GROMACS .gro file of C-alpha atoms in nm:
model
  203
    1UNK     CA    1   0.436   0.010   1.166
    2UNK     CA    2   0.801  -0.028   1.269
    3UNK     CA    3   1.037   0.183   1.056
    4UNK     CA    4   1.371   0.027   0.963
    5UNK     CA    5   1.651   0.242   0.816
    6UNK     CA    6   1.861   0.059   0.553
    7UNK     CA    7   2.216   0.197   0.518
    8UNK     CA    8   2.350   0.007   0.220
    9UNK     CA    9   2.532   0.143  -0.095
   10UNK     CA   10   2.481  -0.172  -0.312
   11UNK     CA   11   2.170  -0.083  -0.511
   12UNK     CA   12   2.068  -0.449  -0.573
   13UNK     CA   13   2.103  -0.543  -0.203
   14UNK     CA   14   1.926  -0.226  -0.091
   15UNK     CA   15   1.628  -0.291  -0.317
   16UNK     CA   16   1.612  -0.658  -0.199
   17UNK     CA   17   1.608  -0.546   0.160
   18UNK     CA   18   1.340  -0.285   0.101
   19UNK     CA   19   1.117  -0.543  -0.063
   20UNK     CA   20   1.178  -0.802   0.202
   21UNK     CA   21   1.098  -0.552   0.488
   22UNK     CA   22   0.785  -0.416   0.321
   23UNK     CA   23   0.653  -0.768   0.249
   24UNK     CA   24   0.690  -0.847   0.618
   25UNK     CA   25   0.506  -0.558   0.761
   26UNK     CA   26   0.797  -0.318   0.822
   27UNK     CA   27   0.835   0.034   0.670
   28UNK     CA   28   1.182   0.058   0.509
   29UNK     CA   29   1.337   0.411   0.511
   30UNK     CA   30   1.663   0.580   0.398
   31UNK     CA   31   1.702   0.796   0.711
   32UNK     CA   32   1.528   0.999   0.978
   33UNK     CA   33   1.368   0.863   1.293
   34UNK     CA   34   1.340   0.482   1.299
   35UNK     CA   35   1.305   0.183   1.523
   36UNK     CA   36   1.606  -0.015   1.398
   37UNK     CA   37   1.895   0.031   1.156
   38UNK     CA   38   2.042  -0.220   0.913
   39UNK     CA   39   2.393  -0.104   0.860
   40UNK     CA   40   2.654  -0.217   0.604
   41UNK     CA   41   3.023  -0.168   0.701
   42UNK     CA   42   3.197  -0.095   0.372
   43UNK     CA   43   3.030   0.240   0.283
   44UNK     CA   44   3.173   0.526   0.063
   45UNK     CA   45   3.344   0.792   0.280
   46UNK     CA   46   3.258   0.699   0.638
   47UNK     CA   47   3.251   0.324   0.744
   48UNK     CA   48   2.944   0.174   0.910
   49UNK     CA   49   3.153   0.136   1.229
   50UNK     CA   50   3.221   0.515   1.239
   51UNK     CA   51   2.862   0.586   1.174
   52UNK     CA   52   2.742   0.358   1.452
   53UNK     CA   53   2.985   0.521   1.690
   54UNK     CA   54   2.833   0.863   1.608
   55UNK     CA   55   2.479   0.731   1.638
   56UNK     CA   56   2.565   0.599   1.985
   57UNK     CA   57   2.646   0.952   2.103
   58UNK     CA   58   2.286   1.050   2.090
   59UNK     CA   59   2.065   0.743   2.038
   60UNK     CA   60   2.019   0.386   2.152
   61UNK     CA   61   1.825   0.282   1.835
   62UNK     CA   62   1.925  -0.086   1.767
   63UNK     CA   63   2.190  -0.138   1.501
   64UNK     CA   64   2.230  -0.463   1.314
   65UNK     CA   65   2.544  -0.486   1.105
   66UNK     CA   66   2.483  -0.668   0.779
   67UNK     CA   67   2.812  -0.713   0.602
   68UNK     CA   68   3.037  -0.923   0.391
   69UNK     CA   69   3.328  -0.868   0.631
   70UNK     CA   70   3.352  -1.195   0.834
   71UNK     CA   71   3.662  -1.196   1.056
   72UNK     CA   72   3.635  -1.223   1.434
   73UNK     CA   73   3.799  -0.881   1.467
   74UNK     CA   74   3.527  -0.723   1.247
   75UNK     CA   75   3.259  -0.876   1.463
   76UNK     CA   76   3.429  -0.760   1.792
   77UNK     CA   77   3.475  -0.408   1.659
   78UNK     CA   78   3.096  -0.409   1.559
   79UNK     CA   79   2.997  -0.461   1.916
   80UNK     CA   80   3.276  -0.232   2.051
   81UNK     CA   81   3.123   0.075   1.861
   82UNK     CA   82   2.775  -0.007   1.988
   83UNK     CA   83   2.630  -0.249   1.740
   84UNK     CA   84   2.356  -0.489   1.871
   85UNK     CA   85   2.402  -0.771   1.625
   86UNK     CA   86   2.628  -0.884   1.338
   87UNK     CA   87   2.500  -1.087   1.038
   88UNK     CA   88   2.723  -1.197   0.758
   89UNK     CA   89   2.634  -1.171   0.388
   90UNK     CA   90   2.502  -1.352   0.207
   91UNK     CA   91   2.222  -1.348   0.465
   92UNK     CA   92   1.932  -1.586   0.496
   93UNK     CA   93   1.609  -1.385   0.472
   94UNK     CA   94   1.428  -1.586   0.749
   95UNK     CA   95   1.719  -1.550   0.985
   96UNK     CA   96   1.752  -1.179   0.924
   97UNK     CA   97   1.379  -1.132   0.981
   98UNK     CA   98   1.397  -1.336   1.315
   99UNK     CA   99   1.687  -1.127   1.433
  100UNK     CA  100   1.500  -0.807   1.349
  101UNK     CA  101   1.189  -0.935   1.525
  102UNK     CA  102   1.376  -1.039   1.840
  103UNK     CA  103   1.562  -0.698   1.848
  104UNK     CA  104   1.239  -0.496   1.821
  105UNK     CA  105   1.065  -0.716   2.083
  106UNK     CA  106   1.360  -0.676   2.326
  107UNK     CA  107   1.389  -0.298   2.285
  108UNK     CA  108   1.027  -0.208   2.205
  109UNK     CA  109   0.870   0.087   2.403
  110UNK     CA  110   0.606  -0.008   2.652
  111UNK     CA  111   0.413   0.310   2.559
  112UNK     CA  112   0.316   0.319   2.196
  113UNK     CA  113   0.099   0.532   1.973
  114UNK     CA  114  -0.054   0.437   1.635
  115UNK     CA  115  -0.289   0.666   1.448
  116UNK     CA  116  -0.374   0.856   1.759
  117UNK     CA  117  -0.425   0.552   1.975
  118UNK     CA  118  -0.189   0.526   2.265
  119UNK     CA  119  -0.129   0.211   2.462
  120UNK     CA  120   0.028   0.226   2.814
  121UNK     CA  121   0.134  -0.134   2.861
  122UNK     CA  122   0.252  -0.120   3.221
  123UNK     CA  123  -0.058   0.080   3.320
  124UNK     CA  124  -0.281  -0.147   3.108
  125UNK     CA  125  -0.487   0.144   2.953
  126UNK     CA  126  -0.555   0.284   2.615
  127UNK     CA  127  -0.604   0.654   2.526
  128UNK     CA  128  -0.773   0.809   2.219
  129UNK     CA  129  -0.887   1.175   2.170
  130UNK     CA  130  -0.825   1.244   2.548
  131UNK     CA  131  -1.040   0.952   2.663
  132UNK     CA  132  -0.903   0.647   2.857
  133UNK     CA  133  -1.014   0.290   2.907
  134UNK     CA  134  -0.876   0.023   3.132
  135UNK     CA  135  -0.760  -0.299   2.981
  136UNK     CA  136  -0.712  -0.651   3.110
  137UNK     CA  137  -0.356  -0.793   3.083
  138UNK     CA  138  -0.466  -1.009   2.788
  139UNK     CA  139  -0.628  -0.714   2.605
  140UNK     CA  140  -0.328  -0.485   2.668
  141UNK     CA  141  -0.085  -0.753   2.537
  142UNK     CA  142  -0.301  -0.817   2.228
  143UNK     CA  143  -0.306  -0.444   2.137
  144UNK     CA  144   0.070  -0.423   2.202
  145UNK     CA  145   0.123  -0.710   1.957
  146UNK     CA  146  -0.097  -0.553   1.688
  147UNK     CA  147   0.098  -0.226   1.717
  148UNK     CA  148   0.426  -0.408   1.662
  149UNK     CA  149   0.363  -0.523   1.310
  150UNK     CA  150   0.102  -0.501   1.041
  151UNK     CA  151  -0.051  -0.854   1.056
  152UNK     CA  152  -0.069  -1.125   1.314
  153UNK     CA  153  -0.202  -1.470   1.264
  154UNK     CA  154  -0.419  -1.615   1.533
  155UNK     CA  155  -0.141  -1.869   1.612
  156UNK     CA  156   0.121  -1.600   1.651
  157UNK     CA  157  -0.092  -1.408   1.897
  158UNK     CA  158  -0.173  -1.719   2.097
  159UNK     CA  159   0.201  -1.810   2.104
  160UNK     CA  160   0.303  -1.465   2.224
  161UNK     CA  161   0.044  -1.456   2.501
  162UNK     CA  162   0.131  -1.798   2.609
  163UNK     CA  163   0.504  -1.711   2.620
  164UNK     CA  164   0.426  -1.410   2.833
  165UNK     CA  165   0.244  -1.618   3.092
  166UNK     CA  166  -0.117  -1.560   2.968
  167UNK     CA  167  -0.268  -1.907   2.897
  168UNK     CA  168  -0.501  -1.865   2.612
  169UNK     CA  169  -0.664  -2.073   2.328
  170UNK     CA  170  -0.847  -1.983   2.011
  171UNK     CA  171  -1.184  -1.933   2.190
  172UNK     CA  172  -1.035  -1.718   2.464
  173UNK     CA  173  -0.850  -1.508   2.202
  174UNK     CA  174  -1.176  -1.447   2.008
  175UNK     CA  175  -1.347  -1.338   2.335
  176UNK     CA  176  -1.060  -1.104   2.426
  177UNK     CA  177  -1.052  -0.950   2.077
  178UNK     CA  178  -1.424  -0.886   2.100
  179UNK     CA  179  -1.386  -0.712   2.443
  180UNK     CA  180  -1.097  -0.506   2.318
  181UNK     CA  181  -1.291  -0.385   2.017
  182UNK     CA  182  -1.568  -0.288   2.248
  183UNK     CA  183  -1.349  -0.093   2.484
  184UNK     CA  184  -1.169   0.090   2.197
  185UNK     CA  185  -1.517   0.176   2.044
  186UNK     CA  186  -1.618   0.328   2.379
  187UNK     CA  187  -1.334   0.588   2.361
  188UNK     CA  188  -1.403   0.666   1.988
  189UNK     CA  189  -1.149   0.425   1.843
  190UNK     CA  190  -1.389   0.204   1.649
  191UNK     CA  191  -1.271  -0.023   1.365
  192UNK     CA  192  -0.910  -0.013   1.473
  193UNK     CA  193  -0.881  -0.387   1.487
  194UNK     CA  194  -0.960  -0.559   1.150
  195UNK     CA  195  -1.007  -0.932   1.101
  196UNK     CA  196  -0.818  -1.079   0.809
  197UNK     CA  197  -1.041  -1.367   0.712
  198UNK     CA  198  -0.872  -1.705   0.739
  199UNK     CA  199  -0.550  -1.551   0.868
  200UNK     CA  200  -0.576  -1.341   1.179
  201UNK     CA  201  -0.585  -0.979   1.275
  202UNK     CA  202  -0.430  -0.639   1.190
  203UNK     CA  203  -0.461  -0.286   1.333
   0.00000   0.00000   0.00000
């Protein structure tokens, strides 16, 4: 599950963001290691711009500024200090979620670990408890998707695979999921992929 750090001093907005992120398969956090940062600009003490500049000294974690400041100068400064995106308040939830998903997809690691299961996407293989199994391109991409967020509908998986040059339909998806489950079971990672009846799949 992707961890998103929320840096926001308005309690109501912070609570709203935590609820929105949790409801959409992300883990909202206050600090520590994370996959993306939502950063307000007007913060007590040190501004969001100053904090982002410090983050860039040691990390390339994506930073999305979420702020009521709306001048062109503010937006230019946000990118100048290393920000990756700039969204004005009041934000639209669907737009914010789409920007987050795009940012995570563009910057996501091609080697991921979830509950001890490691996927090497370029090498198309999975590892669990010291055992490896080779995956097809479709199987590797499906597992990568399931590691990105908590729940995927069948339609979302098919769209992602199609977008990435793997022409697949519902029947082919079902076959690939079955083969992937068998391969994971062969290295001791049984029951890692769960079917959510009438919806899709989750890790």
